[in-house]
Short mmCIF file of C-alpha atoms in Angstrom, two decimals:
data_model
loop_
_atom_site.label_atom_id
_atom_site.label_comp_id
_atom_site.label_asym_id
_atom_site.label_seq_id
_atom_site.Cartn_x
_atom_site.Cartn_y
_atom_site.Cartn_z
CA UNK A 710 63.83 75.59 119.54
CA UNK A 711 61.68 76.12 116.76
CA UNK A 712 61.34 73.38 113.87
CA UNK A 713 62.90 76.21 111.42
CA UNK A 714 65.98 76.37 113.86
CA UNK A 715 66.37 72.73 113.89
CA UNK A 716 66.24 72.96 109.84
CA UNK A 717 68.62 75.58 109.72
CA UNK A 718 71.33 74.33 111.86
CA UNK A 719 72.75 71.30 109.45
CA UNK A 720 72.32 73.66 106.57
CA UNK A 721 74.56 76.39 108.58
CA UNK A 722 77.20 73.66 109.17
CA UNK A 723 76.99 72.53 105.49
CA UNK A 724 77.65 76.17 104.43
CA UNK A 725 80.73 76.62 106.93
CA UNK A 726 82.23 73.03 105.77
CA UNK A 727 81.84 74.45 102.33
CA UNK A 728 83.56 77.78 103.08
CA UNK A 729 86.40 75.70 104.93
CA UNK A 730 87.03 73.44 101.96
CA UNK A 731 87.25 76.62 99.81
CA UNK A 732 89.66 78.69 102.09
CA UNK A 733 92.06 75.22 101.93
CA UNK A 734 92.02 74.68 98.61
CA UNK A 735 92.89 78.32 97.97
CA UNK A 736 95.63 78.17 100.57
CA UNK A 737 97.19 75.45 98.95
CA UNK A 738 96.94 76.51 95.51
CA UNK A 739 98.65 79.63 96.54
CA UNK A 740 101.48 78.12 97.98
CA UNK A 741 101.73 75.78 95.01
CA UNK A 742 101.71 78.48 92.38
CA UNK A 743 104.38 80.60 94.25
CA UNK A 744 106.43 77.99 95.35
CA UNK A 745 106.98 75.17 93.13
CA UNK A 746 107.42 75.33 89.53
CA UNK A 747 107.14 78.02 86.70
CA UNK A 748 104.69 75.69 85.24
CA UNK A 749 102.45 75.57 88.30
CA UNK A 750 102.49 79.12 88.72
CA UNK A 751 100.90 78.92 85.07
CA UNK A 752 97.98 76.37 85.58
CA UNK A 753 97.47 75.93 89.46
CA UNK A 754 95.13 79.31 89.71
CA UNK A 755 93.19 78.48 86.78
CA UNK A 756 92.90 74.81 87.50
CA UNK A 757 91.69 75.41 91.18
CA UNK A 758 88.95 78.08 90.44
CA UNK A 759 87.44 75.19 87.75
CA UNK A 760 87.58 72.50 89.96
CA UNK A 761 85.96 74.52 93.24
CA UNK A 762 83.59 75.75 90.77
CA UNK A 763 82.68 71.86 89.79
CA UNK A 764 82.93 70.90 93.60
CA UNK A 765 80.44 73.73 94.70
CA UNK A 766 78.00 72.84 92.11
CA UNK A 767 77.94 69.32 93.49
CA UNK A 768 77.68 70.82 96.92
CA UNK A 769 74.37 72.62 96.01
CA UNK A 770 75.23 76.09 94.83
CA UNK A 771 73.39 77.40 91.90
CA UNK A 772 74.87 79.49 89.42
CA UNK A 773 73.18 82.61 90.43
CA UNK A 774 74.83 81.98 93.85
CA UNK A 775 78.00 81.59 91.85
CA UNK A 776 77.64 84.70 89.76
CA UNK A 777 77.37 82.76 86.58
CA UNK A 778 73.61 83.13 85.76
CA UNK A 779 72.92 84.06 82.29
CA UNK A 780 69.87 86.07 83.65
CA UNK A 781 72.38 88.73 85.11
CA UNK A 782 74.65 88.80 81.64
CA UNK A 783 72.96 92.21 80.47
CA UNK A 784 73.19 93.86 83.80
CA UNK A 785 76.46 92.59 84.39
CA UNK A 786 77.84 93.71 81.15
CA UNK A 787 76.63 97.29 81.83
CA UNK A 788 78.38 97.68 85.52
CA UNK A 789 81.34 96.07 83.10
CA UNK A 790 81.56 98.89 80.86
CA UNK A 791 81.15 101.38 83.46
CA UNK A 792 83.98 100.09 85.81
CA UNK A 793 86.21 99.77 82.75
CA UNK A 794 85.91 103.31 81.70
CA UNK A 795 86.43 104.73 85.00
CA UNK A 796 89.65 102.67 85.43
CA UNK A 797 90.98 103.85 82.33
CA UNK A 798 90.79 107.19 82.43
CA UNK A 799 92.21 107.13 86.13
CA UNK A 800 94.98 105.05 85.17
CA UNK A 801 95.76 107.39 82.12
CA UNK A 802 95.81 110.48 84.20
CA UNK A 803 98.12 108.42 87.12
CA UNK A 804 100.49 107.52 84.00
CA UNK A 805 100.73 111.07 82.66
CA UNK A 806 101.21 113.08 86.17
CA UNK A 807 104.67 113.73 87.17
CA UNK A 808 103.77 112.98 90.74
CA UNK A 809 102.19 109.51 90.09
CA UNK A 810 104.19 108.27 86.90
CA UNK A 811 107.04 106.50 88.86
CA UNK A 812 104.70 104.27 90.58
CA UNK A 813 104.10 102.84 86.96
CA UNK A 814 107.38 102.13 86.33
CA UNK A 815 107.62 98.40 87.17
CA UNK A 816 110.32 96.16 86.36
CA UNK A 817 108.53 93.59 84.69
CA UNK A 818 106.53 95.55 82.18
CA UNK A 819 109.51 97.38 81.09
CA UNK A 820 109.02 96.42 77.05
CA UNK A 821 105.66 97.13 75.30
CA UNK A 822 105.40 93.30 73.95
CA UNK A 823 105.67 91.77 77.47
CA UNK A 824 103.09 94.08 78.62
CA UNK A 825 100.64 93.36 75.69
CA UNK A 826 101.28 89.46 76.20
CA UNK A 827 100.64 90.22 80.13
CA UNK A 828 97.51 92.32 79.57
CA UNK A 829 95.95 90.63 77.08
CA UNK A 830 96.50 86.71 77.78
CA UNK A 831 98.45 86.30 81.36
CA UNK A 832 96.28 88.50 83.20
CA UNK A 833 92.57 87.50 81.97
CA UNK A 834 93.56 83.67 82.24
CA UNK A 835 95.75 83.48 84.85
CA UNK A 836 94.69 86.08 87.19
CA UNK A 837 91.11 87.80 86.76
CA UNK A 838 89.03 85.41 85.53
CA UNK A 839 90.24 82.27 87.77
CA UNK A 840 90.67 84.64 90.69
CA UNK A 841 87.25 85.95 90.40
CA UNK A 842 85.55 82.77 89.81
CA UNK A 843 87.15 81.40 92.94
CA UNK A 844 86.65 84.58 95.33
CA UNK A 845 83.60 86.32 94.12
CA UNK A 846 82.07 83.10 92.59
CA UNK A 847 82.74 79.98 95.02
CA UNK A 848 83.97 81.83 98.38
CA UNK A 849 81.40 84.64 98.11
CA UNK A 850 78.28 81.93 97.22
CA UNK A 851 79.85 79.58 100.45
CA UNK A 852 80.25 82.48 102.74
CA UNK A 853 76.40 84.16 101.69
CA UNK A 854 75.05 80.85 102.89
CA UNK A 855 77.07 80.54 105.94
CA UNK A 856 77.18 84.40 107.24
CA UNK A 857 75.14 86.57 105.10
CA UNK A 858 76.34 89.72 103.62
CA UNK A 859 78.61 90.87 106.46
CA UNK A 860 80.68 87.74 106.17
CA UNK A 861 80.88 88.20 102.60
CA UNK A 862 82.47 91.59 102.56
CA UNK A 863 84.45 91.07 105.84
CA UNK A 864 85.87 87.76 105.28
CA UNK A 865 85.90 87.69 101.70
CA UNK A 866 87.98 91.00 101.42
CA UNK A 867 90.48 90.12 104.09
CA UNK A 868 91.08 86.57 102.31
CA UNK A 869 91.43 88.11 99.15
CA UNK A 870 93.94 90.60 100.78
CA UNK A 871 95.94 87.69 102.36
CA UNK A 872 95.85 85.63 99.17
CA UNK A 873 98.13 88.32 97.67
CA UNK A 874 100.83 87.95 100.27
CA UNK A 875 102.98 85.59 98.15
CA UNK A 876 102.77 87.55 94.95
CA UNK A 877 103.95 90.62 96.56
CA UNK A 878 107.21 89.21 97.63
CA UNK A 879 109.55 91.44 95.99
CA UNK A 880 107.11 94.38 94.82
CA UNK A 881 108.88 97.15 96.83
CA UNK A 882 112.35 96.24 94.85
CA UNK A 883 110.74 96.01 91.59
CA UNK A 884 108.85 99.24 91.43
CA UNK A 885 110.72 102.74 91.17
CA UNK A 886 108.24 104.58 92.97
CA UNK A 887 107.68 102.49 95.83
CA UNK A 888 111.71 101.80 96.80
CA UNK A 889 111.96 105.39 96.58
CA UNK A 890 109.37 105.95 99.33
CA UNK A 891 109.73 102.51 101.53
CA UNK A 892 113.51 101.73 100.44
CA UNK A 893 114.54 98.14 99.17
CA UNK A 894 115.39 96.61 102.51
CA UNK A 895 113.81 94.30 104.72
CA UNK A 896 111.74 96.60 106.16
CA UNK A 897 110.74 98.59 102.85
CA UNK A 898 109.46 94.79 101.64
CA UNK A 899 107.45 94.17 104.89
CA UNK A 900 105.82 97.72 104.31
CA UNK A 901 105.18 97.00 100.51
CA UNK A 902 103.65 93.52 101.46
CA UNK A 903 101.49 95.07 104.07
CA UNK A 904 100.12 97.84 101.56
CA UNK A 905 99.24 95.42 99.02
CA UNK A 906 97.54 93.28 101.25
CA UNK A 907 95.50 96.58 102.48
CA UNK A 908 95.18 97.54 98.76
CA UNK A 909 93.82 94.32 97.29
CA UNK A 910 91.35 93.64 100.37
CA UNK A 911 90.02 96.89 99.73
CA UNK A 912 89.80 96.51 95.79
CA UNK A 913 88.09 92.82 97.15
CA UNK A 914 85.57 94.84 98.72
CA UNK A 915 84.98 97.10 95.89
CA UNK A 916 84.74 93.66 93.68
CA UNK A 917 82.05 92.07 95.92
CA UNK A 918 79.88 95.21 96.02
CA UNK A 919 80.19 94.95 92.11
CA UNK A 920 79.21 91.36 92.29
CA UNK A 921 76.16 91.91 94.51
CA UNK A 922 75.32 95.14 92.68
CA UNK A 923 75.38 93.31 89.05
CA UNK A 924 74.59 89.77 90.31
CA UNK A 925 77.09 88.75 87.68
CA UNK A 926 81.01 87.85 87.81
CA UNK A 927 81.59 89.94 84.49
CA UNK A 928 81.66 93.26 86.13
CA UNK A 929 84.31 92.06 88.83
CA UNK A 930 86.28 90.32 86.08
CA UNK A 931 86.15 93.28 83.94
CA UNK A 932 87.26 95.57 86.81
CA UNK A 933 89.89 93.31 88.03
CA UNK A 934 91.07 92.76 84.52
CA UNK A 935 91.34 96.70 83.79
CA UNK A 936 92.78 97.39 86.93
CA UNK A 937 95.68 94.88 86.19
CA UNK A 938 95.97 95.07 82.48
CA UNK A 939 95.56 98.89 81.98
CA UNK A 940 98.33 99.29 84.78
CA UNK A 941 100.87 96.95 82.70
CA UNK A 942 100.37 98.88 79.49
CA UNK A 943 100.56 101.95 81.44
CA UNK A 944 103.89 100.73 82.91
CA UNK A 945 105.13 99.79 79.54
CA UNK A 946 104.53 103.27 78.25
CA UNK A 947 106.19 104.92 81.26
CA UNK A 948 109.00 103.29 80.72
CA UNK A 949 109.36 104.21 77.30
CA UNK A 950 108.67 107.65 77.62
CA UNK A 951 110.66 108.24 80.94
CA UNK A 952 113.38 110.87 80.74
CA UNK A 953 116.62 108.78 81.42
#
């Protein structure tokens, strides 16, 4: 065994310990946020994301590895603007077309005021920013050290999909388009969760590509926000213009 191998082994072990710690913290965070109290649901994910950033900084991850280096802000902003523009156009088309319009009729965004609060406050502060800090920041940096780009895309995307199991409970029954296709029973709920996991895992892969391409968290945060935030506003508009 070469001297280089001897040096790489403890570093790789160090990296896998970091990955394990991040996954355990995220799993506990998910359970606390969704199965305890309303206040826990509000504060747990942002608090966990900030804590993980602080922990991994102490463990040696640099700002660049976390996607937070100021040197990449300009490139990240350009990719962010491009991503948001594409999503806004796609959401607008989807909300207008009769064949896709029912999928925007989500019960939780039935009011304009509720959709605005969700889009401009709740989604960025409780979802888009903390989740990107945790997944495309901390987990991305730890996985990159441990297993390289393949691990980042495969494991990172899969874990992001699994992260959405708890938040997808009741998804089918609360969406007119999904319930009309999958039904509102147990089988429909299970299919809805499975589809949500697959969709968010695929989204995670796109977020990861943006993160690596731009070198910054600005781009995946912007794309994440636009998918959720624009979807919430489109849902409210769809409800208010629906023919009853």
